[in-house]
PDB file of C-alpha atoms in Angstrom:
ATOM      1  CA  MET D   1      -5.075   1.809  21.357  1.00 83.00           C
ATOM      2  CA  ALA D   2      -5.905  -1.855  22.142  1.00 88.00           C
ATOM      3  CA  ALA D   3      -3.660  -4.183  24.018  1.00 92.00           C
ATOM      4  CA  GLN D   4      -1.222  -6.415  22.078  1.00 95.00           C
ATOM      5  CA  LEU D   5      -3.102  -9.721  20.931  1.00 97.00           C
ATOM      6  CA  ASP D   6      -1.358 -13.042  21.907  1.00 97.00           C
ATOM      7  CA  TYR D   7       0.564 -15.168  19.140  1.00 97.00           C
ATOM      8  CA  LEU D   8      -2.245 -17.762  18.994  1.00 98.00           C
ATOM      9  CA  THR D   9      -5.026 -15.103  18.328  1.00 98.00           C
ATOM     10  CA  ILE D  10      -3.106 -13.355  15.795  1.00 98.00           C
ATOM     11  CA  HIS D  11      -2.478 -16.700  14.008  1.00 98.00           C
ATOM     12  CA  GLU D  12      -6.190 -17.395  14.076  1.00 98.00           C
ATOM     13  CA  ILE D  13      -6.937 -13.975  12.637  1.00 98.00           C
ATOM     14  CA  PHE D  14      -4.657 -14.315   9.698  1.00 98.00           C
ATOM     15  CA  SER D  15      -5.928 -17.935   9.170  1.00 98.00           C
ATOM     16  CA  ARG D  16      -9.321 -16.560   8.774  1.00 98.00           C
ATOM     17  CA  PHE D  17      -8.080 -13.816   6.370  1.00 98.00           C
ATOM     18  CA  HIS D  18      -5.938 -16.559   4.373  1.00 98.00           C
ATOM     19  CA  ALA D  19      -9.125 -18.757   4.148  1.00 98.00           C
ATOM     20  CA  ALA D  20     -11.291 -15.885   2.895  1.00 98.00           C
ATOM     21  CA  GLU D  21      -8.907 -14.375   0.401  1.00 97.00           C
ATOM     22  CA  PRO D  22      -5.724 -16.700  -0.087  1.00 97.00           C
ATOM     23  CA  GLU D  23      -3.997 -14.214  -2.529  1.00 96.00           C
ATOM     24  CA  PRO D  24      -5.008 -10.668  -1.843  1.00 96.00           C
ATOM     25  CA  LYS D  25      -3.957  -8.094  -4.453  1.00 92.00           C
ATOM     26  CA  GLY D  26      -3.305  -4.607  -4.375  1.00 92.00           C
ATOM     27  CA  GLU D  27      -6.021  -2.336  -6.160  1.00 94.00           C
ATOM     28  CA  LEU D  28      -3.534   0.015  -8.065  1.00 97.00           C
ATOM     29  CA  ASN D  29      -3.411  -0.910 -11.830  1.00 97.00           C
ATOM     30  CA  HIS D  30       0.097  -1.403 -13.271  1.00 98.00           C
ATOM     31  CA  VAL D  31       1.816  -3.357 -15.855  1.00 97.00           C
ATOM     32  CA  ASN D  32       5.341  -3.634 -14.462  1.00 98.00           C
ATOM     33  CA  ALA D  33       7.644  -2.478 -11.712  1.00 98.00           C
ATOM     34  CA  TYR D  34       7.842   1.095 -13.123  1.00 98.00           C
ATOM     35  CA  THR D  35       4.148   1.731 -13.628  1.00 98.00           C
ATOM     36  CA  LEU D  36       3.669   0.369 -10.083  1.00 98.00           C
ATOM     37  CA  LEU D  37       6.178   2.814  -8.606  1.00 98.00           C
ATOM     38  CA  VAL D  38       4.479   5.696 -10.424  1.00 98.00           C
ATOM     39  CA  ALA D  39       0.981   4.581  -9.462  1.00 98.00           C
ATOM     40  CA  VAL D  40       2.089   4.353  -5.921  1.00 97.00           C
ATOM     41  CA  ALA D  41       3.836   7.749  -5.670  1.00 97.00           C
ATOM     42  CA  LEU D  42       0.720   9.333  -7.231  1.00 97.00           C
ATOM     43  CA  SER D  43      -1.644   7.707  -4.850  1.00 95.00           C
ATOM     44  CA  ALA D  44      -0.430   9.757  -1.836  1.00 90.00           C
ATOM     45  CA  GLN D  45      -3.440  11.808  -0.583  1.00 88.00           C
ATOM     46  CA  ALA D  46      -5.628  10.138  -3.247  1.00 92.00           C
ATOM     47  CA  THR D  47      -7.604   7.089  -3.837  1.00 92.00           C
ATOM     48  CA  ASP D  48      -6.708   4.040  -5.706  1.00 95.00           C
ATOM     49  CA  LYS D  49      -9.856   4.543  -7.666  1.00 95.00           C
ATOM     50  CA  GLY D  50      -8.862   8.039  -8.718  1.00 96.00           C
ATOM     51  CA  VAL D  51      -5.297   7.124  -9.578  1.00 97.00           C
ATOM     52  CA  ASN D  52      -6.535   4.342 -11.746  1.00 98.00           C
ATOM     53  CA  LYS D  53      -8.638   6.404 -13.550  1.00 97.00           C
ATOM     54  CA  ALA D  54      -5.842   9.076 -14.149  1.00 96.00           C
ATOM     55  CA  THR D  55      -3.334   6.539 -15.203  1.00 98.00           C
ATOM     56  CA  GLU D  56      -5.615   4.196 -17.413  1.00 97.00           C
ATOM     57  CA  ALA D  57      -4.650   6.171 -20.647  1.00 97.00           C
ATOM     58  CA  LEU D  58      -1.345   7.316 -19.271  1.00 98.00           C
ATOM     59  CA  PHE D  59      -0.081   3.449 -18.930  1.00 98.00           C
ATOM     60  CA  ARG D  60      -1.180   2.831 -22.441  1.00 97.00           C
ATOM     61  CA  GLU D  61       1.338   5.188 -23.595  1.00 97.00           C
ATOM     62  CA  VAL D  62       4.018   5.113 -20.981  1.00 98.00           C
ATOM     63  CA  THR D  63       5.408   2.019 -19.371  1.00 98.00           C
ATOM     64  CA  THR D  64       9.177   2.783 -18.878  1.00 98.00           C
ATOM     65  CA  PRO D  65      10.933   5.816 -17.491  1.00 98.00           C
ATOM     66  CA  ALA D  66      12.446   6.667 -20.793  1.00 98.00           C
ATOM     67  CA  ALA D  67       9.097   6.983 -22.200  1.00 98.00           C
ATOM     68  CA  MET D  68       7.980   9.050 -19.403  1.00 98.00           C
ATOM     69  CA  LEU D  69      10.821  11.524 -20.334  1.00 98.00           C
ATOM     70  CA  ASP D  70       9.786  11.446 -23.788  1.00 98.00           C
ATOM     71  CA  LEU D  71       6.282  12.226 -22.861  1.00 98.00           C
ATOM     72  CA  GLY D  72       7.451  15.312 -20.811  1.00 98.00           C
ATOM     73  CA  GLU D  73       5.866  17.073 -17.554  1.00 98.00           C
ATOM     74  CA  GLU D  74       3.240  19.077 -19.247  1.00 98.00           C
ATOM     75  CA  ARG D  75       1.792  16.247 -21.041  1.00 98.00           C
ATOM     76  CA  LEU D  76       1.973  14.009 -17.741  1.00 98.00           C
ATOM     77  CA  ILE D  77       0.098  16.897 -15.936  1.00 98.00           C
ATOM     78  CA  GLU D  78      -2.595  16.449 -18.466  1.00 97.00           C
ATOM     79  CA  HIS D  79      -3.160  12.798 -17.518  1.00 97.00           C
ATOM     80  CA  ILE D  80      -3.084  13.314 -13.841  1.00 97.00           C
ATOM     81  CA  ARG D  81      -4.369  16.652 -13.230  1.00 96.00           C
ATOM     82  CA  THR D  82      -7.585  15.166 -11.398  1.00 96.00           C
ATOM     83  CA  ILE D  83      -5.270  13.731  -8.635  1.00 96.00           C
ATOM     84  CA  GLY D  84      -4.345  16.045  -5.718  1.00 91.00           C
ATOM     85  CA  LEU D  85      -0.997  17.662  -5.754  1.00 95.00           C
ATOM     86  CA  TYR D  86      -0.674  16.775  -9.340  1.00 97.00           C
ATOM     87  CA  ARG D  87       2.042  19.443 -10.265  1.00 97.00           C
ATOM     88  CA  ASN D  88       4.391  18.393  -7.271  1.00 97.00           C
ATOM     89  CA  LYS D  89       3.723  14.808  -8.235  1.00 98.00           C
ATOM     90  CA  ALA D  90       4.592  15.347 -11.947  1.00 98.00           C
ATOM     91  CA  LYS D  91       7.880  16.865 -11.069  1.00 98.00           C
ATOM     92  CA  ASN D  92       8.752  13.920  -8.706  1.00 98.00           C
ATOM     93  CA  VAL D  93       7.795  11.365 -11.442  1.00 98.00           C
ATOM     94  CA  MET D  94       9.710  13.067 -14.141  1.00 98.00           C
ATOM     95  CA  ALA D  95      12.737  13.416 -11.532  1.00 98.00           C
ATOM     96  CA  LEU D  96      12.669   9.861 -10.435  1.00 98.00           C
ATOM     97  CA  SER D  97      12.371   8.535 -14.099  1.00 98.00           C
ATOM     98  CA  ARG D  98      15.473  10.662 -15.061  1.00 98.00           C
ATOM     99  CA  ILE D  99      17.339   8.957 -12.032  1.00 98.00           C
ATOM    100  CA  LEU D 100      16.259   5.536 -13.122  1.00 98.00           C
ATOM    101  CA  VAL D 101      17.460   6.221 -16.607  1.00 98.00           C
ATOM    102  CA  GLU D 102      20.889   7.632 -15.709  1.00 98.00           C
ATOM    103  CA  GLN D 103      21.735   5.488 -12.447  1.00 98.00           C
ATOM    104  CA  TYR D 104      19.598   2.203 -12.798  1.00 98.00           C
ATOM    105  CA  GLY D 105      19.567   1.503 -16.465  1.00 98.00           C
ATOM    106  CA  GLY D 106      15.959   2.239 -16.542  1.00 98.00           C
ATOM    107  CA  GLU D 107      15.092  -0.487 -14.007  1.00 98.00           C
ATOM    108  CA  VAL D 108      13.607   0.011 -10.561  1.00 98.00           C
ATOM    109  CA  PRO D 109      15.695  -1.006  -7.871  1.00 98.00           C
ATOM    110  CA  SER D 110      14.846  -3.745  -5.498  1.00 97.00           C
ATOM    111  CA  SER D 111      16.547  -2.070  -2.422  1.00 96.00           C
ATOM    112  CA  ARG D 112      14.444  -0.071  -0.216  1.00 96.00           C
ATOM    113  CA  ALA D 113      17.373   2.546   0.445  1.00 97.00           C
ATOM    114  CA  ALA D 114      17.570   2.954  -3.442  1.00 98.00           C
ATOM    115  CA  LEU D 115      13.922   3.073  -3.718  1.00 98.00           C
ATOM    116  CA  GLN D 116      13.597   5.881  -0.935  1.00 97.00           C
ATOM    117  CA  SER D 117      16.420   8.088  -2.432  1.00 97.00           C
ATOM    118  CA  LEU D 118      14.303   8.731  -5.356  1.00 98.00           C
ATOM    119  CA  PRO D 119      12.180  11.949  -5.563  1.00 97.00           C
ATOM    120  CA  GLY D 120       8.666  11.570  -4.010  1.00 96.00           C
ATOM    121  CA  VAL D 121       9.211   7.976  -2.726  1.00 97.00           C
ATOM    122  CA  GLY D 122       9.073   7.594   1.054  1.00 95.00           C
ATOM    123  CA  ARG D 123       9.178   4.481   2.967  1.00 95.00           C
ATOM    124  CA  LYS D 124       5.473   3.410   2.496  1.00 95.00           C
ATOM    125  CA  THR D 125       5.838   3.694  -1.227  1.00 96.00           C
ATOM    126  CA  ALA D 126       9.096   1.673  -1.390  1.00 97.00           C
ATOM    127  CA  ASN D 127       7.468  -0.941   0.885  1.00 97.00           C
ATOM    128  CA  VAL D 128       4.416  -1.412  -1.444  1.00 97.00           C
ATOM    129  CA  VAL D 129       6.819  -1.740  -4.359  1.00 98.00           C
ATOM    130  CA  LEU D 130       8.944  -4.320  -2.504  1.00 98.00           C
ATOM    131  CA  ASN D 131       5.924  -6.193  -1.365  1.00 97.00           C
ATOM    132  CA  MET D 132       3.831  -6.123  -4.514  1.00 96.00           C
ATOM    133  CA  TRP D 133       6.549  -6.432  -7.323  1.00 97.00           C
ATOM    134  CA  TRP D 134       9.427  -8.093  -5.615  1.00 96.00           C
ATOM    135  CA  ARG D 135       7.366 -10.077  -3.136  1.00 96.00           C
ATOM    136  CA  PHE D 136       9.395  -9.220   0.134  1.00 96.00           C
ATOM    137  CA  PRO D 137       7.536  -9.134   3.295  1.00 96.00           C
ATOM    138  CA  ALA D 138       7.500  -5.559   3.638  1.00 96.00           C
ATOM    139  CA  GLN D 139       4.835  -3.838   5.635  1.00 96.00           C
ATOM    140  CA  ALA D 140       3.604  -0.588   3.894  1.00 95.00           C
ATOM    141  CA  VAL D 141       1.542   1.153   6.896  1.00 96.00           C
ATOM    142  CA  ASP D 142      -1.151   3.507   5.564  1.00 94.00           C
ATOM    143  CA  THR D 143      -4.013   5.075   7.475  1.00 95.00           C
ATOM    144  CA  HIS D 144      -6.141   1.941   7.144  1.00 96.00           C
ATOM    145  CA  ILE D 145      -3.375  -0.548   8.342  1.00 97.00           C
ATOM    146  CA  PHE D 146      -2.562   2.039  11.245  1.00 98.00           C
ATOM    147  CA  ARG D 147      -6.294   1.971  12.330  1.00 97.00           C
ATOM    148  CA  VAL D 148      -6.805  -1.805  12.027  1.00 98.00           C
ATOM    149  CA  ALA D 149      -3.693  -2.747  13.750  1.00 98.00           C
ATOM    150  CA  ASN D 150      -4.434  -0.308  16.677  1.00 97.00           C
ATOM    151  CA  ARG D 151      -8.170  -1.254  16.974  1.00 96.00           C
ATOM    152  CA  THR D 152      -7.728  -4.942  16.917  1.00 97.00           C
ATOM    153  CA  GLY D 153      -4.712  -5.277  18.870  1.00 97.00           C
ATOM    154  CA  ILE D 154      -2.946  -7.021  16.052  1.00 98.00           C
ATOM    155  CA  ALA D 155       0.045  -4.516  15.804  1.00 97.00           C
ATOM    156  CA  PRO D 156      -0.704  -1.473  18.157  1.00 97.00           C
ATOM    157  CA  GLY D 157       1.922   1.361  17.980  1.00 97.00           C
ATOM    158  CA  ARG D 158       1.763   5.192  18.229  1.00 97.00           C
ATOM    159  CA  ASP D 159       3.114   5.825  14.810  1.00 97.00           C
ATOM    160  CA  VAL D 160       3.435   4.210  11.490  1.00 95.00           C
ATOM    161  CA  VAL D 161       6.930   3.071  11.959  1.00 95.00           C
ATOM    162  CA  ALA D 162       5.922   1.433  15.442  1.00 97.00           C
ATOM    163  CA  VAL D 163       3.022  -0.301  13.789  1.00 98.00           C
ATOM    164  CA  GLU D 164       5.325  -1.697  10.975  1.00 97.00           C
ATOM    165  CA  ARG D 165       7.753  -3.079  13.607  1.00 97.00           C
ATOM    166  CA  ALA D 166       4.933  -4.725  15.458  1.00 98.00           C
ATOM    167  CA  ILE D 167       3.478  -6.398  12.448  1.00 98.00           C
ATOM    168  CA  GLU D 168       6.960  -7.671  11.578  1.00 97.00           C
ATOM    169  CA  ASP D 169       7.512  -8.890  15.229  1.00 97.00           C
ATOM    170  CA  HIS D 170       3.998 -10.449  16.027  1.00 98.00           C
ATOM    171  CA  VAL D 171       2.421 -11.487  12.624  1.00 98.00           C
ATOM    172  CA  PRO D 172       3.314 -15.333  11.963  1.00 98.00           C
ATOM    173  CA  ALA D 173       6.056 -15.661   9.172  1.00 97.00           C
ATOM    174  CA  PRO D 174       3.681 -17.602   6.846  1.00 97.00           C
ATOM    175  CA  PHE D 175       1.343 -14.618   6.698  1.00 98.00           C
ATOM    176  CA  GLN D 176       4.065 -11.871   6.556  1.00 98.00           C
ATOM    177  CA  LEU D 177       3.822 -11.646   2.695  1.00 97.00           C
ATOM    178  CA  HIS D 178       0.098 -10.843   2.372  1.00 98.00           C
ATOM    179  CA  ALA D 179      -0.382  -9.213   5.898  1.00 98.00           C
ATOM    180  CA  HIS D 180      -0.244  -5.710   4.353  1.00 95.00           C
ATOM    181  CA  HIS D 181      -2.935  -6.562   1.704  1.00 97.00           C
ATOM    182  CA  TRP D 182      -5.201  -8.354   4.112  1.00 98.00           C
ATOM    183  CA  LEU D 183      -5.049  -5.357   6.603  1.00 98.00           C
ATOM    184  CA  ILE D 184      -5.413  -2.547   4.257  1.00 96.00           C
ATOM    185  CA  LEU D 185      -8.428  -4.271   2.438  1.00 97.00           C
ATOM    186  CA  HIS D 186      -9.999  -5.028   5.877  1.00 98.00           C
ATOM    187  CA  GLY D 187      -9.607  -1.468   6.797  1.00 97.00           C
ATOM    188  CA  ARG D 188     -10.787  -0.015   3.594  1.00 95.00           C
ATOM    189  CA  TYR D 189     -14.065  -2.298   3.389  1.00 96.00           C
ATOM    190  CA  VAL D 190     -14.818  -3.666   6.864  1.00 97.00           C
ATOM    191  CA  CYS D 191     -12.878  -1.961   9.571  1.00 97.00           C
ATOM    192  CA  ARG D 192     -13.710   1.778   8.386  1.00 96.00           C
ATOM    193  CA  ALA D 193     -12.831   4.892  10.214  1.00 94.00           C
ATOM    194  CA  ARG D 194     -16.346   6.177  10.901  1.00 92.00           C
ATOM    195  CA  ALA D 195     -18.728   3.216  10.298  1.00 92.00           C
ATOM    196  CA  PRO D 196     -17.024  -0.133  10.868  1.00 95.00           C
ATOM    197  CA  ALA D 197     -18.926  -3.006   9.639  1.00 96.00           C
ATOM    198  CA  CYS D 198     -18.494  -4.979  12.648  1.00 95.00           C
ATOM    199  CA  ARG D 199     -21.413  -7.312  11.918  1.00 93.00           C
ATOM    200  CA  LEU D 200     -19.787  -8.328   8.844  1.00 94.00           C
ATOM    201  CA  CYS D 201     -16.189  -8.814  10.366  1.00 97.00           C
ATOM    202  CA  LEU D 202     -14.819 -12.285  10.386  1.00 97.00           C
ATOM    203  CA  ILE D 203     -12.496 -11.586  13.356  1.00 97.00           C
ATOM    204  CA  ARG D 204     -15.118  -9.700  15.369  1.00 96.00           C
ATOM    205  CA  ASP D 205     -14.910 -12.359  18.211  1.00 96.00           C
ATOM    206  CA  LEU D 206     -11.026 -12.042  18.432  1.00 97.00           C
ATOM    207  CA  CYS D 207     -10.922  -8.114  18.152  1.00 94.00           C
ATOM    208  CA  GLU D 208     -10.091  -5.931  21.115  1.00 90.00           C
ATOM    209  CA  PHE D 209     -11.909  -2.738  19.672  1.00 92.00           C
ATOM    210  CA  GLU D 210     -14.164  -1.455  22.593  1.00 85.00           C
ATOM    211  CA  GLU D 211     -16.768   0.154  20.402  1.00 85.00           C
ATOM    212  CA  LYS D 212     -17.769  -2.519  18.235  1.00 82.00           C
ATOM    213  CA  ASN D 213     -20.767  -1.794  16.225  1.00 71.00           C
ATOM    214  CA  LEU D 214     -22.813  -4.868  16.776  1.00 66.00           C
TER     215      LEU D 214
END
């Protein structure tokens, strides 16, 4: 774990991220808040690419929780059986869809507590929906963000909650909304786990990673 970087260094890091990609986007395909929620719930222990492949036909047929209930669990399984843990995920999607219909008028709530009360929706999933759809500066810490935050010194922490808090505490306010996407994309394509592309890294001179691959 690297030491915590100072404010000016972190500001410079995110200034560079912003200059390179002013409006970073998530890579999960969706058409509304509900399909985003379903896609993120399906993405646990799966790749975005794999989820997108599985939901391409599904989201042409289903875009609301009521339509998902009409589809039924077995037909949902036919769409998502290429995704890991698909049977359990299908049960959760059906259960959360029923709750959305019965308790929220078929709408996805904009409250973290309400989202986390849904089957199969943890803090990370809730934060992704809050960030991507409702544009709240919520920080969804996955393995990529956890790695980048600790390697670089941007937001070191011993667990995902500590890293989430560190991002909230140390990333300047103007960059909070997109911090999640800049960090996850940097971890996915540059600061990779086994073969970090340090030569291509736009923040390599500011990073605290001791094993830079230069």
